[in-house]
JSON list of C-alpha atoms in Angstrom, two decimals:
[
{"chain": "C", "resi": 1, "resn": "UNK", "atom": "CA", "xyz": [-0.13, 0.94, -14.67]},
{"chain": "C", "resi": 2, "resn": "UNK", "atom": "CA", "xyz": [3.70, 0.74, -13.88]},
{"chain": "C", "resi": 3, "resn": "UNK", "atom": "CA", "xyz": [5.45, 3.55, -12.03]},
{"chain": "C", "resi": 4, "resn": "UNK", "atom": "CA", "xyz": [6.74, 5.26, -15.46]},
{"chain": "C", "resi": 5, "resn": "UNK", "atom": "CA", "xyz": [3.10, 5.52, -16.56]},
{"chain": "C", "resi": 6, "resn": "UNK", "atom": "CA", "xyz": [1.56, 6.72, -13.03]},
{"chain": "C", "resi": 7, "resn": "UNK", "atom": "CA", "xyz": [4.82, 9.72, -13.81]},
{"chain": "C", "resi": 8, "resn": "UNK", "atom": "CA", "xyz": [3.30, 10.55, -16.98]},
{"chain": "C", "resi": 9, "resn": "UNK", "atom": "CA", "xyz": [0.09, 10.88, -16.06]},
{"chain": "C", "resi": 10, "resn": "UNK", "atom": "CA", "xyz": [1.08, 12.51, -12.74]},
{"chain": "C", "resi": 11, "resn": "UNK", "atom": "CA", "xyz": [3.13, 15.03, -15.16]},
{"chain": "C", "resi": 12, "resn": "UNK", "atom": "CA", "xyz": [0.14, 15.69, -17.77]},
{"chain": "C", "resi": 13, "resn": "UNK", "atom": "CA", "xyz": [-2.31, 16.28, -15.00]},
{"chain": "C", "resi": 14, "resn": "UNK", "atom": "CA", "xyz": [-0.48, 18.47, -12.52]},
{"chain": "C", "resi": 15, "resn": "UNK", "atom": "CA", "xyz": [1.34, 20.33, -15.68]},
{"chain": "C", "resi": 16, "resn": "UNK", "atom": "CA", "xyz": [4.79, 19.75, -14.33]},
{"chain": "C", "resi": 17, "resn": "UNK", "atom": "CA", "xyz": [7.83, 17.89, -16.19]},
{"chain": "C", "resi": 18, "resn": "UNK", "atom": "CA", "xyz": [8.67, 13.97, -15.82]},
{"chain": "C", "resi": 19, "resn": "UNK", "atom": "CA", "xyz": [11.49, 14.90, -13.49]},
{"chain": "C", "resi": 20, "resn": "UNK", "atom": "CA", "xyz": [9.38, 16.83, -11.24]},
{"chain": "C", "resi": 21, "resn": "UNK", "atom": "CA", "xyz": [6.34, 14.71, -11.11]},
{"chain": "C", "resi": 22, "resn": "UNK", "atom": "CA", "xyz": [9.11, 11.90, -10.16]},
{"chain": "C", "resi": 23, "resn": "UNK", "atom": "CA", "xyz": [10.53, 13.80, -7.54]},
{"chain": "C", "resi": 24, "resn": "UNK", "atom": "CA", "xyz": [6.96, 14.61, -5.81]},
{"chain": "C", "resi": 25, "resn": "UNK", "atom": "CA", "xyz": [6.03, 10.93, -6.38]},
{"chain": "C", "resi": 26, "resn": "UNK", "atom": "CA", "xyz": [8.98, 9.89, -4.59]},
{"chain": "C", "resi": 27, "resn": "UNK", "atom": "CA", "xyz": [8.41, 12.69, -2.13]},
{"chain": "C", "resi": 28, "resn": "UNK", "atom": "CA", "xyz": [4.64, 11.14, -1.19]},
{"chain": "C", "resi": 29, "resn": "UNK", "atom": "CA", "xyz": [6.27, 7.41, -1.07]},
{"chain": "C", "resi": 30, "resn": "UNK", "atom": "CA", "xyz": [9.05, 8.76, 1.49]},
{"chain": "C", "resi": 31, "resn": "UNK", "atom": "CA", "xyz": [6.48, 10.53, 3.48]},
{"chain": "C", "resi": 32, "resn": "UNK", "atom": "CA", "xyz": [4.26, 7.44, 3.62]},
{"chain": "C", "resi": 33, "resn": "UNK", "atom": "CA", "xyz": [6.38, 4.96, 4.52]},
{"chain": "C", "resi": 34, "resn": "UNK", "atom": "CA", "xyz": [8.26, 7.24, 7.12]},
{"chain": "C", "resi": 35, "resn": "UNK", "atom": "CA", "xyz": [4.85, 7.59, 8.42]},
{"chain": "C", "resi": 36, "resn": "UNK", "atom": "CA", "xyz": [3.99, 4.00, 8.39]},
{"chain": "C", "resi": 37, "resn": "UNK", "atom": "CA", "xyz": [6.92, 3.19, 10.47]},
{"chain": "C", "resi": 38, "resn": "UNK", "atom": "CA", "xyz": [6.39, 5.86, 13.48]},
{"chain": "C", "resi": 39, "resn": "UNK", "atom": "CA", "xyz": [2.41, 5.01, 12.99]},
{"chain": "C", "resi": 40, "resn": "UNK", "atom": "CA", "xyz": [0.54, 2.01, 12.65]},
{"chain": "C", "resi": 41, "resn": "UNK", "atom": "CA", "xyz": [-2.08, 3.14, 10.78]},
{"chain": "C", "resi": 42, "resn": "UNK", "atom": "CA", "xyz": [-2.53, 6.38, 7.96]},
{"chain": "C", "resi": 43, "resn": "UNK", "atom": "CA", "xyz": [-5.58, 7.96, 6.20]},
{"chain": "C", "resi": 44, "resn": "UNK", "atom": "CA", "xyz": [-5.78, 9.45, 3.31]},
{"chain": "C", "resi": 45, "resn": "UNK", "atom": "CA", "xyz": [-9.15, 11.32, 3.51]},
{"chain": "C", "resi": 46, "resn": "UNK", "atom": "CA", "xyz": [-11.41, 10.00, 0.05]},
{"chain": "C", "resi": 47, "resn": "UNK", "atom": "CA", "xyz": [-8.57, 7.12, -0.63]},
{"chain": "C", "resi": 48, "resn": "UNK", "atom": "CA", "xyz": [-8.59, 5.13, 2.14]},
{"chain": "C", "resi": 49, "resn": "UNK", "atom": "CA", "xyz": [-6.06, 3.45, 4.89]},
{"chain": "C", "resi": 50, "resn": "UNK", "atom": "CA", "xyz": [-3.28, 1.98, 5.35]},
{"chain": "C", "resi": 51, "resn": "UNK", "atom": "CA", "xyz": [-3.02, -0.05, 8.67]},
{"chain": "C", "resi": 52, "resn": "UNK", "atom": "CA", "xyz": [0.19, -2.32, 10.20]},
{"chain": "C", "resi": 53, "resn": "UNK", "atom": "CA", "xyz": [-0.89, -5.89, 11.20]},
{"chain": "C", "resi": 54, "resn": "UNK", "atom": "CA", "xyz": [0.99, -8.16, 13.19]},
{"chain": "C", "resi": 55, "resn": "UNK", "atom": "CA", "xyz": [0.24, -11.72, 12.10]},
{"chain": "C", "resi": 56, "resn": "UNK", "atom": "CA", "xyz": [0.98, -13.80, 14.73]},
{"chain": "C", "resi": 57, "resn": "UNK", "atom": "CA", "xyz": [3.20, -17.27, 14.37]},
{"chain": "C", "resi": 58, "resn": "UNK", "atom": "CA", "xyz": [1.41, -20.13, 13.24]},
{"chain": "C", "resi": 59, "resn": "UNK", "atom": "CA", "xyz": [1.87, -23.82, 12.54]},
{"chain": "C", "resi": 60, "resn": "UNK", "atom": "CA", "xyz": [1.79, -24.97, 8.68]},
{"chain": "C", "resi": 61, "resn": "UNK", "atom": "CA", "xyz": [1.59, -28.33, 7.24]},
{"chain": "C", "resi": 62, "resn": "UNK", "atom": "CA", "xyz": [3.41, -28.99, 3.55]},
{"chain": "C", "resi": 63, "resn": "UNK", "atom": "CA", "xyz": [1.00, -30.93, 1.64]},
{"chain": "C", "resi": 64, "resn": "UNK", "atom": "CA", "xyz": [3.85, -33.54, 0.00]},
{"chain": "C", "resi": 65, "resn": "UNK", "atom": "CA", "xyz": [5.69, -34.10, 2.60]},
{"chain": "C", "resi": 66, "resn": "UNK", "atom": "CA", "xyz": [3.30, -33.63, 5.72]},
{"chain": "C", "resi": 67, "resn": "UNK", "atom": "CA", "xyz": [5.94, -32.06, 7.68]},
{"chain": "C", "resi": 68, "resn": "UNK", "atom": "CA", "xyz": [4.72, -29.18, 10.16]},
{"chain": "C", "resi": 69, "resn": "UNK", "atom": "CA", "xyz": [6.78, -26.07, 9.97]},
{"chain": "C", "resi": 70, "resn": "UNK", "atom": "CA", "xyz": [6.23, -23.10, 12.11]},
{"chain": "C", "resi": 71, "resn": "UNK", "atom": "CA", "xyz": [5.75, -19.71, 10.85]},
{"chain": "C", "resi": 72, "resn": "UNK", "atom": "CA", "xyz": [7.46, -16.85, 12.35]},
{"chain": "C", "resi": 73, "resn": "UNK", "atom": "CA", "xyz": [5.29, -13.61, 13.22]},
{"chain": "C", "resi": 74, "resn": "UNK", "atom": "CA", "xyz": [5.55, -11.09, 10.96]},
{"chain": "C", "resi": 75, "resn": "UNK", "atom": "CA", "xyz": [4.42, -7.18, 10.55]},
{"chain": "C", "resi": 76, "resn": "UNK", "atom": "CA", "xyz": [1.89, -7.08, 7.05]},
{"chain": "C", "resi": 77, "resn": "UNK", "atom": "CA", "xyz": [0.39, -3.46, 5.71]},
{"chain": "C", "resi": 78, "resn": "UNK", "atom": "CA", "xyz": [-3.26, -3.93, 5.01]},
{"chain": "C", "resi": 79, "resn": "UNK", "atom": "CA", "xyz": [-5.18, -1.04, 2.60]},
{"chain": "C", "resi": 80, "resn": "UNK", "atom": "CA", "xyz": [-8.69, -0.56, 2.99]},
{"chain": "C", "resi": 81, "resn": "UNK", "atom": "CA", "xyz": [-10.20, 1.64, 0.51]},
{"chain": "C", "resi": 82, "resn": "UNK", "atom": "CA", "xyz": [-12.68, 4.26, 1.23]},
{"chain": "C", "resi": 83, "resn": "UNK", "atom": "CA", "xyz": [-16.42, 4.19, -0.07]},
{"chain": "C", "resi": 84, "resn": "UNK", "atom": "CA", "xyz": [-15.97, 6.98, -1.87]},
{"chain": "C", "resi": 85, "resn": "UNK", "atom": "CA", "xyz": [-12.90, 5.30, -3.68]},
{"chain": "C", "resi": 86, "resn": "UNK", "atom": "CA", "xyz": [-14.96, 2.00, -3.56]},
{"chain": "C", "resi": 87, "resn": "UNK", "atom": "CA", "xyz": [-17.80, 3.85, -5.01]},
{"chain": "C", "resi": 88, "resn": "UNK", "atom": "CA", "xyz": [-15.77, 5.42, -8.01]},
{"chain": "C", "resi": 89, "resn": "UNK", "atom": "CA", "xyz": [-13.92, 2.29, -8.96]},
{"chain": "C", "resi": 90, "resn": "UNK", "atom": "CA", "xyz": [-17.17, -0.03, -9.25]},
{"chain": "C", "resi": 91, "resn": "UNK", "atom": "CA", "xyz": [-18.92, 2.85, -10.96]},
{"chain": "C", "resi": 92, "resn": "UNK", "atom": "CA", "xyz": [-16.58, 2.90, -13.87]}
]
């Protein structure tokens, strides 16, 4: 599903138009990520979490030319779903 279909359904479910099912899509996105940045971690109760990892730098060889190359760190979001989300998913 792309974000024009997760709007429609968002719309037909909640009874709301396109526009507005946008805007409150947006709205959650905004909220997340603002929340992602002054938090390092967020849970969404029956979803899951989302969590900020720093990976730390590493060393990494290319495999044609053998060369080692380091890695800089870098901040990755990890999402770890719930059981009850696990549960529904594998249920289907």
């Amino acid at each position: 599903m792309n974000n024009k279909g997760l709007i429609a359904e968002l719309s037909k479910r909640l009874g709301v138009t396109q526009k507005q099912a946008s805007d409150m899509l947006d709205a959650s996105t905004a909220a997340i990520v603002d929340s992602m940045k002054e938090d390092t971690s967020l849970m969404l109760h029956g979803f899951g979490s989302f969590e900020v990892r720093k990976k730390s730098e590493r060393v990494i060889i290319n495999p044609s030319s053998g060369l080692q190359m380091n890695v800089p760190p870098k901040l990755t979001l990890v999402f770890k779903p719930s059981e009850k989300c696990k549960l529904l998913i594998t249920n289907c």
